[in-house]
Coordinates of C-alpha atoms in Angstrom, one line a residue:
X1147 CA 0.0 0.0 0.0
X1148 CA 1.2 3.4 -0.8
X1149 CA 1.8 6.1 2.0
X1150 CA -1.4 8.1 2.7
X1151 CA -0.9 12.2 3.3
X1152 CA -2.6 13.1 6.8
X1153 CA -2.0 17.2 8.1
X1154 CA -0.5 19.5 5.4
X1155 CA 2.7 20.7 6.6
X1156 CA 3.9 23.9 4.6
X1157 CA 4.3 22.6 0.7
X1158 CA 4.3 19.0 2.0
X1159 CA 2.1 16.7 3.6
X1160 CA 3.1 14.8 6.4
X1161 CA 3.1 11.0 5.7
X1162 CA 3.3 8.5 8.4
X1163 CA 4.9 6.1 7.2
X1164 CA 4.7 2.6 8.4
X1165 CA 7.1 0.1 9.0
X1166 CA 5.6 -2.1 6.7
X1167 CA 6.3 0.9 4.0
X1168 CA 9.8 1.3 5.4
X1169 CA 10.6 -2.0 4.9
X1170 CA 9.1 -2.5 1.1
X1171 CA 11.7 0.3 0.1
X1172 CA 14.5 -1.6 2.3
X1173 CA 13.3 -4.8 0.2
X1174 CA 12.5 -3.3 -3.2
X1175 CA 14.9 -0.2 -3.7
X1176 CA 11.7 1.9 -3.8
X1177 CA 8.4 3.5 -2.6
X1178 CA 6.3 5.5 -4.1
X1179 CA 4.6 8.6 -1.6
X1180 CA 1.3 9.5 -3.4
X1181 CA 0.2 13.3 -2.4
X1182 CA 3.6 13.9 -1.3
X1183 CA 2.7 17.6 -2.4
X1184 CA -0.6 19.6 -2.0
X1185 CA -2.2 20.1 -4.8
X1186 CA -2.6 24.0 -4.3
X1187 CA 1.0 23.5 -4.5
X1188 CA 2.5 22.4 -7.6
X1189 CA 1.6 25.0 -9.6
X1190 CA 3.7 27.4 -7.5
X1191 CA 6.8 24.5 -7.7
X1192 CA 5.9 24.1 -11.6
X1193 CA 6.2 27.9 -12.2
X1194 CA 9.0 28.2 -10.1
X1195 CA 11.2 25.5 -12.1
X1196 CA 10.1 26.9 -15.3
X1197 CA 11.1 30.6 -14.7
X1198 CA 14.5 29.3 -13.5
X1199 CA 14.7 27.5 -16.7
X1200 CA 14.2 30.7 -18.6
X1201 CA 16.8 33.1 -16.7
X1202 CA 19.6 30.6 -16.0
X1203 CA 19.1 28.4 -19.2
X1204 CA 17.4 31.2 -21.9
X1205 CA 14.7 28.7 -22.0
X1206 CA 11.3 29.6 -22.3
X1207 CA 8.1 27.2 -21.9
X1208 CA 7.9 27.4 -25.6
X1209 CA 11.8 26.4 -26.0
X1210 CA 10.9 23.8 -23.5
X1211 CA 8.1 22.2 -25.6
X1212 CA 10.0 21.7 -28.4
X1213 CA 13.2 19.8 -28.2
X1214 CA 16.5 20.6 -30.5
X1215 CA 19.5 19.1 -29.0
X1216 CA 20.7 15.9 -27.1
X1217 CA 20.7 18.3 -23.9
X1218 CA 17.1 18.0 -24.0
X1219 CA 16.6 14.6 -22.5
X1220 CA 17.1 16.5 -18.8
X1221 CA 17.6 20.3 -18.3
X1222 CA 19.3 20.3 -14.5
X1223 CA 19.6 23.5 -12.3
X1224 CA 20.0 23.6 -8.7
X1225 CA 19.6 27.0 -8.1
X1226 CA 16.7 28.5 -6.6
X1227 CA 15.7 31.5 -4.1
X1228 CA 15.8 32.0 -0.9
X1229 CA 12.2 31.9 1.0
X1230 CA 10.6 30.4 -2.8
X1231 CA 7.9 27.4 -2.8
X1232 CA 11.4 25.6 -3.7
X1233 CA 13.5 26.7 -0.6
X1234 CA 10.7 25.8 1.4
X1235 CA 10.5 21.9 -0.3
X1236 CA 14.5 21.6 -0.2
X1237 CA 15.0 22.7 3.4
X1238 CA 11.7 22.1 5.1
X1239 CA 11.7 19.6 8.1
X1240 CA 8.7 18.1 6.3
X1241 CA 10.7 16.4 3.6
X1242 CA 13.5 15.3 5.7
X1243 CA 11.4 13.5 8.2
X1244 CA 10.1 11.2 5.8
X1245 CA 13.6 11.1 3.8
X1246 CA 15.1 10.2 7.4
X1247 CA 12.6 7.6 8.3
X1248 CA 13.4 5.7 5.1
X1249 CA 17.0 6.1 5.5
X1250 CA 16.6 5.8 8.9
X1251 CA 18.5 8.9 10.7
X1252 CA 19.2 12.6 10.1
X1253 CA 18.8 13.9 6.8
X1254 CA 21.0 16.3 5.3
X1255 CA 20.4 18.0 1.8
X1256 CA 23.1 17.0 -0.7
X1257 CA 21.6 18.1 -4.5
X1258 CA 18.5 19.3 -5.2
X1259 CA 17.7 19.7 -9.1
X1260 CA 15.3 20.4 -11.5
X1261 CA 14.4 17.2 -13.9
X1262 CA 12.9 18.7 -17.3
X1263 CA 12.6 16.9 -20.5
X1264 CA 12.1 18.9 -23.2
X1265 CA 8.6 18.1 -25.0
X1266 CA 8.7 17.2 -29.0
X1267 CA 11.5 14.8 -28.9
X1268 CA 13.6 15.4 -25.3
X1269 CA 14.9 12.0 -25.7
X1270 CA 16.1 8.8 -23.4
X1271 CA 17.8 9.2 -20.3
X1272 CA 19.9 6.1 -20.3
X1273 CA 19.3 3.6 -17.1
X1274 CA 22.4 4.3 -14.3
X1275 CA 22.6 4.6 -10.3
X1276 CA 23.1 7.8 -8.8
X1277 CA 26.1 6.2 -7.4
X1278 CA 27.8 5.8 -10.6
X1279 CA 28.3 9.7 -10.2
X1280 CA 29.6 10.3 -7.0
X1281 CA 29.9 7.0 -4.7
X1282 CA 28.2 7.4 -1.5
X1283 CA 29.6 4.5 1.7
X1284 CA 27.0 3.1 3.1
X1285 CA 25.1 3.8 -0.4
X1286 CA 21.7 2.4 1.2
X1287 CA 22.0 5.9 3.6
X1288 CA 21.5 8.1 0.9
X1289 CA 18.1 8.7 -0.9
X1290 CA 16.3 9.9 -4.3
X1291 CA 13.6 11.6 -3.5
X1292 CA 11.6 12.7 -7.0
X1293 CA 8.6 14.9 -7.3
X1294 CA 6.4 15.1 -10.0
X1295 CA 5.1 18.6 -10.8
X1296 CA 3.2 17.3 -14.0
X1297 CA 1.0 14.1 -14.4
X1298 CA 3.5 11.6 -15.5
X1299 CA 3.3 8.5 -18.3
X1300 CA 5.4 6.8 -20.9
X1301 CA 4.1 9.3 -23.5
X1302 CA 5.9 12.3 -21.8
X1303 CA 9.0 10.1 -20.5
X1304 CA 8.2 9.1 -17.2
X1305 CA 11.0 7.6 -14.6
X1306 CA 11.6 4.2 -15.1
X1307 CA 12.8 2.3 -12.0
X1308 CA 13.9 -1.3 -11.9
X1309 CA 12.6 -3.3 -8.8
X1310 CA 14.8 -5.4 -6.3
X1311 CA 17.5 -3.7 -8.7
X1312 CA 20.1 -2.3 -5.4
X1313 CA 20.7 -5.9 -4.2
X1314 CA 23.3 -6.1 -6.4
X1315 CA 25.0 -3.4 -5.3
X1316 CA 27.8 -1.1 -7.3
X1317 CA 27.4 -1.8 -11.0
X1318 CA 29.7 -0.6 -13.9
X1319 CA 28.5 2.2 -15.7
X1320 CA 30.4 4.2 -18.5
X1321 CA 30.1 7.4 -20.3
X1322 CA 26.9 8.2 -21.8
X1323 CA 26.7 7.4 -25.6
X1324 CA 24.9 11.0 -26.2
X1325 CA 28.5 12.2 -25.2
X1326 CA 27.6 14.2 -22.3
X1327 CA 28.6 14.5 -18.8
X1328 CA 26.0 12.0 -17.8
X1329 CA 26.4 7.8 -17.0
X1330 CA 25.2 4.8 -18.2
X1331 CA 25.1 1.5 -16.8
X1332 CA 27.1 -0.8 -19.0
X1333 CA 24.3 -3.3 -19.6
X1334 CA 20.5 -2.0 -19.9
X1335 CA 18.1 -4.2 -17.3
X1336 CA 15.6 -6.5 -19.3
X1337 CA 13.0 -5.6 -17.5
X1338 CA 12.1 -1.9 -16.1
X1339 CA 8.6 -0.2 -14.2
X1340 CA 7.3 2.7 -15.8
X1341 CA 6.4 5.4 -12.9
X1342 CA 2.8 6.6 -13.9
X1343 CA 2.6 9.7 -11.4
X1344 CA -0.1 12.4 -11.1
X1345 CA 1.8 16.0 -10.1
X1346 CA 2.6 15.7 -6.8
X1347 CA 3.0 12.5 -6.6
X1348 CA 6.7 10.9 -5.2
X1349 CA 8.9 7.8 -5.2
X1350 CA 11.8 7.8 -3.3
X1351 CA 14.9 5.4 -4.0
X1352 CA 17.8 4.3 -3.0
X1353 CA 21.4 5.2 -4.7
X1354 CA 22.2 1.6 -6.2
X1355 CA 18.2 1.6 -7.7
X1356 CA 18.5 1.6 -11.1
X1357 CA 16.6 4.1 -13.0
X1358 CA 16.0 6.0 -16.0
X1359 CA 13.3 7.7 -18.4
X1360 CA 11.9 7.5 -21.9
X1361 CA 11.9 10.2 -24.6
X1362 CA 9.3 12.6 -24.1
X1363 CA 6.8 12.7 -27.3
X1364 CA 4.0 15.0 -26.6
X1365 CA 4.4 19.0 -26.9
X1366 CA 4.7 19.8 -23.0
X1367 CA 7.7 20.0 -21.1
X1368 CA 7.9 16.8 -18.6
X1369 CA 8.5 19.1 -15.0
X1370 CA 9.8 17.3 -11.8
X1371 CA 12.1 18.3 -9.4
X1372 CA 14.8 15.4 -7.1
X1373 CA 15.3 15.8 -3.7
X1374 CA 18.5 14.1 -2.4
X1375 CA 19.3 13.6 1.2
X1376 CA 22.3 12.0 3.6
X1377 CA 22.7 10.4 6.6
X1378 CA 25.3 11.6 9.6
X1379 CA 27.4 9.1 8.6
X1380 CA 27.5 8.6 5.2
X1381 CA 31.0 9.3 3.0
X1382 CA 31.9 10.0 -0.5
X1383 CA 35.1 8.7 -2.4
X1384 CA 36.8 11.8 -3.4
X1385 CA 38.2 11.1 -6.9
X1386 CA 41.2 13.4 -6.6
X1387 CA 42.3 12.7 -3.6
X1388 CA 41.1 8.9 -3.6
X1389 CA 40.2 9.6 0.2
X1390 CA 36.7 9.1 1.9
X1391 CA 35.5 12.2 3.3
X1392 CA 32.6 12.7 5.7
X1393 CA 29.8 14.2 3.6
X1394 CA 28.1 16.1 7.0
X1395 CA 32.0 17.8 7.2
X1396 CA 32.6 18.4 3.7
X1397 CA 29.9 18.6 1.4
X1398 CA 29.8 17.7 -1.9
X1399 CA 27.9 20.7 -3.5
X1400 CA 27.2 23.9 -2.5
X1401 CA 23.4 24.2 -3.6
X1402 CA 22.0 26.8 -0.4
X1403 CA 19.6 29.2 -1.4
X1404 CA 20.5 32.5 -3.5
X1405 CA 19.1 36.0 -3.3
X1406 CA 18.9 36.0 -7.6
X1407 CA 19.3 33.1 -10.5
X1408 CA 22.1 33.8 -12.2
X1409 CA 22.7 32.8 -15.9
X1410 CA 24.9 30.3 -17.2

């Protein structure tokens, strides 16, 4: 069964989760929150990701609606502004009680983004971890938590997860074959669920859960916003330095809120 909202607490409702709930993700990699977000909400969110979009990016809606490059598959920011609808989601105690009851301690914010996929074309994302990007020790204490701000389906390029999938741990990824920054497991899963969402709908995940989206083929930008979150004691591997560091004494990102959105 999927968690029920109770009391609205700012932009999100408060879900009790129950240890049944807790332990489906432990089990599956996943759990879908349904009504994470009020509906009087998600417009504000929606709007809010969208005007970023158009003065850090130069993308309008229309732009968004009508995709032209590989870079359309996923248009990423994580800048927003202080005391916005999205300050209030990041940093709210709301969302890090029921990211710390799945990961079961504190949560700490580690990168929020936007997720848009350009409308018209914004193509595959290819299937990876989040771990094949920075790796997080214990992985299982960090957590996906993705919002979506528009009714989700195949058609528009929902997220794809694959069940039971972080069981086997660290898999190999490589670079992407669009030839961007972003990773790609080595060997595609034979099998994947697609994530049918209404907006403000949620699934949360785990870093080793495999995952991924489809192109997006109608002429609407596909809007959702990830929430990521640490425990006190997880580390990442430093790359340059090959050394573990404490992610609680020196974060990874620096993603607090700003007082204007600055262009790329």
């Amino acid at each position: 069964m999927p968690a029920t909202a109770h009391q609205p607490t700012g932009l999100v409702n408060a879900l009790d989760l129950t240890d049944s709930e807790v332990k489906f993700y432990q089990d599956e990699g996943y759990l879908y929150l349904g009504g994470l977000i009020p509906a009087e909400a998600v417009e504000a969110l929606r709007n809010e990701v969208l005007e970023i979009m158009d003065k850090q990016l130069g993308l309008t809606a229309h732009d968004l609606g009508h995709a032209s490059s590989a870079a359309d598959k996923l248009r990423q920011s994580s800048q927003y502004l202080e005391g916005s609808a999205l300050d209030e989601l990041i940093n709210g105690e709301a969302i890090k009680k029921v990211a710390g009851q799945l990961i079961q301690g504190d949560a700490h914010r580690y990168l929020p983004f936007s997720a848009v996929k350009s409308g018209g074309g914004g193509g595959q994302f290819h299937f990876h971890q989040d771990n094949n990007y920075t790796q997080h020790e214990p992985a299982m204490g960090s957590i996906n938590i993705w919002v979506a701000l528009v009714d989700m389906s195949p058609e528009n390029g929902c997220l794809q997860i694959v069940p039971r999938s972080h069981v086997d741990g660290q898999l190999t990824s490589k670079s992407s074959d669009d030839g961007d920054q972003h990773q790609q497991l080595e060997v595609d899963p034979m099998t994947c669920l697609p994530i049918r969402m209404r907006a403000g709908d949620a699934v949360a995940f785990t870093r080793w859960t495999v995952h991924g989206s489809g192109p997006n083929t109608t002429d609407q930008p596909r809007v959702a916003y990830a929430l990521q979150f640490h425990r006190s004691d997880v580390r990442y591997l430093d790359v340059e330095s090959g050394e573990q560091k404490l992610l609680v004494e020196s974060p990874r990102f620096s993603v607090g809120p700003r007082t204007a959105i600055e262009p790329d």
